[in-house]
Tab-separated table of C-alpha atoms in Angstrom:
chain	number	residue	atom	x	y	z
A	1	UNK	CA	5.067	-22.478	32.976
A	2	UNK	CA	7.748	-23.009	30.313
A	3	UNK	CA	7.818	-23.248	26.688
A	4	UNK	CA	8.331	-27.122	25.555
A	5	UNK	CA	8.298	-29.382	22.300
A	6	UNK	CA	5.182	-30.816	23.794
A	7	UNK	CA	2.412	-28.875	21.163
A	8	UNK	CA	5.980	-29.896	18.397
A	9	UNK	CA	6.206	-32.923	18.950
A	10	UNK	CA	2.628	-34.056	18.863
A	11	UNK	CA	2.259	-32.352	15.611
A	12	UNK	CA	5.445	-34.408	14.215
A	13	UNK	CA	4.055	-37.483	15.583
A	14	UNK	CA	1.351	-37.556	12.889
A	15	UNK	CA	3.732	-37.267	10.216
A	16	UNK	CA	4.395	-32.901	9.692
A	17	UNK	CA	8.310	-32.068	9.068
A	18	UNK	CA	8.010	-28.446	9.582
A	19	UNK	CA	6.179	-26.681	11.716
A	20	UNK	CA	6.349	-22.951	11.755
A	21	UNK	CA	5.750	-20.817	14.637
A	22	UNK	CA	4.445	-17.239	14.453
A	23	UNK	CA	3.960	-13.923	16.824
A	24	UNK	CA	4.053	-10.513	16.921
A	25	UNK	CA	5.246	-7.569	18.897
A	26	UNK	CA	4.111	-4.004	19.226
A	27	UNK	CA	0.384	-3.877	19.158
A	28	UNK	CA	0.266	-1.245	21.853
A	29	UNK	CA	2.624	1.224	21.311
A	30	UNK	CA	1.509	4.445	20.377
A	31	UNK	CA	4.312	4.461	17.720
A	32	UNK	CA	6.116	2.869	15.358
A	33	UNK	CA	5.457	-0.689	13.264
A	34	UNK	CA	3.853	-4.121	14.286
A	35	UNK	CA	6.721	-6.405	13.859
A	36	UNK	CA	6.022	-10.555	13.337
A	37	UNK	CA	8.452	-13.219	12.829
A	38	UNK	CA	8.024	-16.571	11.582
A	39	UNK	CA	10.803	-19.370	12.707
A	40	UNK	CA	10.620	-23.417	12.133
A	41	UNK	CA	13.368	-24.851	14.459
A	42	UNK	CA	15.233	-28.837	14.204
A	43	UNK	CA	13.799	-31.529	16.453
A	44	UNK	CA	17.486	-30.870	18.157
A	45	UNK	CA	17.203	-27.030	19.291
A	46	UNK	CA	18.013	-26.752	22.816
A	47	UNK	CA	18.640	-23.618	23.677
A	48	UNK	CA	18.440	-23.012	27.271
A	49	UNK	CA	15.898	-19.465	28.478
A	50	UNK	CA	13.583	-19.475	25.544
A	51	UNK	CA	11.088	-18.012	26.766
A	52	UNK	CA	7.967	-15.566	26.381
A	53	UNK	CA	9.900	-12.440	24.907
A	54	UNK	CA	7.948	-10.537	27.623
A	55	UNK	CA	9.661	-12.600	30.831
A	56	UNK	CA	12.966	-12.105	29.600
A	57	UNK	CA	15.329	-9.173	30.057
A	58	UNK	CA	16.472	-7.044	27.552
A	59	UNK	CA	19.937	-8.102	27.208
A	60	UNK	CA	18.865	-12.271	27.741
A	61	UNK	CA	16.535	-11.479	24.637
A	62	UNK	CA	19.411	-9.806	22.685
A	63	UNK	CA	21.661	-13.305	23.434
A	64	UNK	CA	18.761	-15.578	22.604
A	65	UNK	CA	17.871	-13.312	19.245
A	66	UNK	CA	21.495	-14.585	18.040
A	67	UNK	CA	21.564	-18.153	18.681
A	68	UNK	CA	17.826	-18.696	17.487
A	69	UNK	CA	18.867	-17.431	14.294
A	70	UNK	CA	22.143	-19.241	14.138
A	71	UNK	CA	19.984	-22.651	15.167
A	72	UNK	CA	16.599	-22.005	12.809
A	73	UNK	CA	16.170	-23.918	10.162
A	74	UNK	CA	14.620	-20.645	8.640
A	75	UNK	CA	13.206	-17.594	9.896
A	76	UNK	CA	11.247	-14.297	8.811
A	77	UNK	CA	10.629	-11.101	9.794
A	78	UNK	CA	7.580	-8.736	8.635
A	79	UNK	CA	7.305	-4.706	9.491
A	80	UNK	CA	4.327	-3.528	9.046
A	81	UNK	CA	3.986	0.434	8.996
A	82	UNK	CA	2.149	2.831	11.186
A	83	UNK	CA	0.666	4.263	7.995
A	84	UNK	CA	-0.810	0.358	7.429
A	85	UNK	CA	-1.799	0.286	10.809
A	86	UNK	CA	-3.870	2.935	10.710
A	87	UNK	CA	-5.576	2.395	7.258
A	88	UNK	CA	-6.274	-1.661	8.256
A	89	UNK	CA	-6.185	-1.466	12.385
A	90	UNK	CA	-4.339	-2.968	14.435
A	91	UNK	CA	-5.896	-6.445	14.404
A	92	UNK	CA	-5.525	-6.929	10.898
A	93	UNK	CA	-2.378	-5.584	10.362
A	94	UNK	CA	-0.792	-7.964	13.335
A	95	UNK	CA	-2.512	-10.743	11.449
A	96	UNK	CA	-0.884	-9.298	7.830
A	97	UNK	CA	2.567	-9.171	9.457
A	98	UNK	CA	2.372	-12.967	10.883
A	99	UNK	CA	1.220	-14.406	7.276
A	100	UNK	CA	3.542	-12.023	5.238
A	101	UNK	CA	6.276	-13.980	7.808
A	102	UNK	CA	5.077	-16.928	6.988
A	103	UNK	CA	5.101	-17.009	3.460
A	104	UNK	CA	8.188	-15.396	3.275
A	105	UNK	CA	10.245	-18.555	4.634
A	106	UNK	CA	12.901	-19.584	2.337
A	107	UNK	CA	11.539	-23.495	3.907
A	108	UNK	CA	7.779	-23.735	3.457
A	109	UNK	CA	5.948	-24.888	6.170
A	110	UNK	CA	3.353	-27.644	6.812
A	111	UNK	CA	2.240	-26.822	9.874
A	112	UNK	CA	1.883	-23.277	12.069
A	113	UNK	CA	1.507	-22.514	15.684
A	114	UNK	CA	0.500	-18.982	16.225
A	115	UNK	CA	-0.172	-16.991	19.147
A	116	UNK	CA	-3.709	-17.058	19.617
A	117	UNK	CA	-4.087	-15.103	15.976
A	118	UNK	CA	-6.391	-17.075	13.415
A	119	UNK	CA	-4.828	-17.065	9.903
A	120	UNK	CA	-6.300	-17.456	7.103
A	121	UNK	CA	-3.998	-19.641	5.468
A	122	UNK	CA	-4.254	-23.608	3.681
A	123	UNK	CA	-1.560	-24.756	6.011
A	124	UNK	CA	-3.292	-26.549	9.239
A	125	UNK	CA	-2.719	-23.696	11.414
A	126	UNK	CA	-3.114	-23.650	15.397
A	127	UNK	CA	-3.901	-20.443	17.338
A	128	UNK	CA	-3.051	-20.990	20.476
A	129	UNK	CA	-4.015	-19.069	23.568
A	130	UNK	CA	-0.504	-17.910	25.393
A	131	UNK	CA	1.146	-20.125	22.401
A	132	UNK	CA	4.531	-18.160	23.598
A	133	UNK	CA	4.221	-19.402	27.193
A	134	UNK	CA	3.526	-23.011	25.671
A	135	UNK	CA	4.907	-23.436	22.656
A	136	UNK	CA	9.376	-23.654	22.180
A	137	UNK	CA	8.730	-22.004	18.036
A	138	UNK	CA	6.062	-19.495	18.787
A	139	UNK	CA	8.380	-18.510	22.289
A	140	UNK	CA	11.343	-17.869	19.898
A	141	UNK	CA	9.622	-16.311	17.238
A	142	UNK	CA	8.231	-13.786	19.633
A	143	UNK	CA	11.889	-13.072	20.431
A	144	UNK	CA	12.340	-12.412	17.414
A	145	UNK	CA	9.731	-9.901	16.817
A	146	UNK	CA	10.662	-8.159	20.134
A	147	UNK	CA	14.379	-7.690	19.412
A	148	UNK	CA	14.015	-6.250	16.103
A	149	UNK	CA	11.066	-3.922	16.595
A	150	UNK	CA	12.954	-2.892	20.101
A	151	UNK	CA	16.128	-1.929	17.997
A	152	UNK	CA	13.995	0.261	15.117
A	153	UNK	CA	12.585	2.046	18.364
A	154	UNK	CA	15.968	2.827	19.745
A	155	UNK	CA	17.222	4.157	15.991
A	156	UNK	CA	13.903	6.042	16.350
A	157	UNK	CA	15.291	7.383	19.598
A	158	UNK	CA	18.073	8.677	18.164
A	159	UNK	CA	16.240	10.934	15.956
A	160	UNK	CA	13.515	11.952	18.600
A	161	UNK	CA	15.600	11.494	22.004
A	162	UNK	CA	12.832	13.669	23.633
A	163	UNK	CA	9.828	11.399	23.720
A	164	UNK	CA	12.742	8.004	25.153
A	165	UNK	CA	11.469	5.637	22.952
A	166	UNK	CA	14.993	3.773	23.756
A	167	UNK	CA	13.057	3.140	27.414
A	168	UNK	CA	9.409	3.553	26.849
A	169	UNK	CA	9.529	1.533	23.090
A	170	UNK	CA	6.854	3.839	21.908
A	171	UNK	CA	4.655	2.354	24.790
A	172	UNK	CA	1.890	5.016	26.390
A	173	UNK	CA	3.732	5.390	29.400
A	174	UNK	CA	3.235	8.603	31.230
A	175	UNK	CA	6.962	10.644	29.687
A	176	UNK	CA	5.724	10.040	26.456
A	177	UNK	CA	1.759	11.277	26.737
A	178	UNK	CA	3.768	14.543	28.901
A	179	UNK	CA	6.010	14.314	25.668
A	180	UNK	CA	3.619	14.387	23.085
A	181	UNK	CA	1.463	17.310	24.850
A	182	UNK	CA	5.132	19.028	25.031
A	183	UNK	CA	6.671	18.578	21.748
A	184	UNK	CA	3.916	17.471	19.182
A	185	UNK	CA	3.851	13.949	17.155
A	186	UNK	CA	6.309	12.835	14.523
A	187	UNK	CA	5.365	11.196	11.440
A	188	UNK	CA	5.814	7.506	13.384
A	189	UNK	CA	2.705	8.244	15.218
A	190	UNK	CA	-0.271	5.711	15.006
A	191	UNK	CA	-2.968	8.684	14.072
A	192	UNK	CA	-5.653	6.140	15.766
A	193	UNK	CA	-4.444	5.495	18.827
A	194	UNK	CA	-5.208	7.911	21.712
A	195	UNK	CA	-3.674	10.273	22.734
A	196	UNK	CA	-2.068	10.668	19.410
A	197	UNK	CA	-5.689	10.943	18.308
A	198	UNK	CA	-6.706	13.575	20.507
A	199	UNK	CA	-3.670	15.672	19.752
A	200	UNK	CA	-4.491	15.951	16.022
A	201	UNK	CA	-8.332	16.701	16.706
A	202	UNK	CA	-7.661	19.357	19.357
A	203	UNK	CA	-4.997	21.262	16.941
């Protein structure tokens, strides 16, 4: 299955101009912000490879990140903190990220596609279940998200090179739990998530 204009262009046959689409990335990393981005694309985008952000390659969603922005009509992006995350949880702070992205367009929408998140918002809003697998907008704006919350964890990297957040992404994988027993937790932590959690109660 590919993203299309299919969900689009049913929703501009009954008369909406602009129809944003909305996701997130980085609900499971162990570190770091949940990162959203809101995008409303032309009836003319044709970008060739937009796809779920998790299908494509690193350096395919680095090309794609460029020419979605240069092609958007507008786009967003919201960071939400680890600090946030862990005050709110996860859930709610994916679903602050998506409408602080929304409302943030420079364009204001009339219609949203998000990825399976209900928003609470007065624009007709769709949640739709694999929306990045189905829908072209929500597919790019989950490029979006990806790309820029995959380049703060590769700064992060830079400062921490031991736990190789520049591979992992802040991820649980097995080098960073090792890492974490090893070296401790930095401030980026998510103090909620285990193992982080069990490191702080076991100090």
């Amino acid at each position: 299955m590919k993203p299309t204009f299919d969900i689009e262009n049913s929703i501009w046959d009954r008369g909406y101009k602009y129809i944003a689409g909305t996701d997130e990335a980085g609900r499971g990393p162990l570190v770091g912000p949940v990162v959203a981005a809101a995008v409303i694309l032309p009836k003319t985008f044709n970008i060739e490879g937009v796809n779920d952000s998790k299908k494509l390659s690193e350096k395919k969603r680095e090309e794609l990140y460029n020419l979605i922005i240069e092609n958007a009509l507008c786009y967003s992006i919201s960071i939400i903190s680890e600090k946030i995350i862990d005050k709110i949880n996860i859930y709610n702070a994916s679903k602050k990220a998506m409408i602080d992205a929304i409302t943030s367009l420079h364009i204001k929408p009339d219609y949203i596609l998000s990825d399976a998140m209900k928003l609470d918002l007065s624009i007709p809003c769709d949640a739709i279940i694999k929306g990045d697998a189905k829908s072209i907008t929500i597919a790019a704006a989950s490029i979006l998200a990806k790309v820029t919350r995959d380049r703060l964890m590769i700064e992060l990297d830079s400062k921490y090179p031991m736990y190789n957040f520049k591979k992992n992404k802040g991820y649980p994988t097995k080098e960073h739990v090792n890492a974490i027993s090893k070296h401790g937790i930095i401030k980026e932590h998510r103090r909620t998530y285990n193992p982080v959690k069990e490191y702080i109660e076991k100090k």
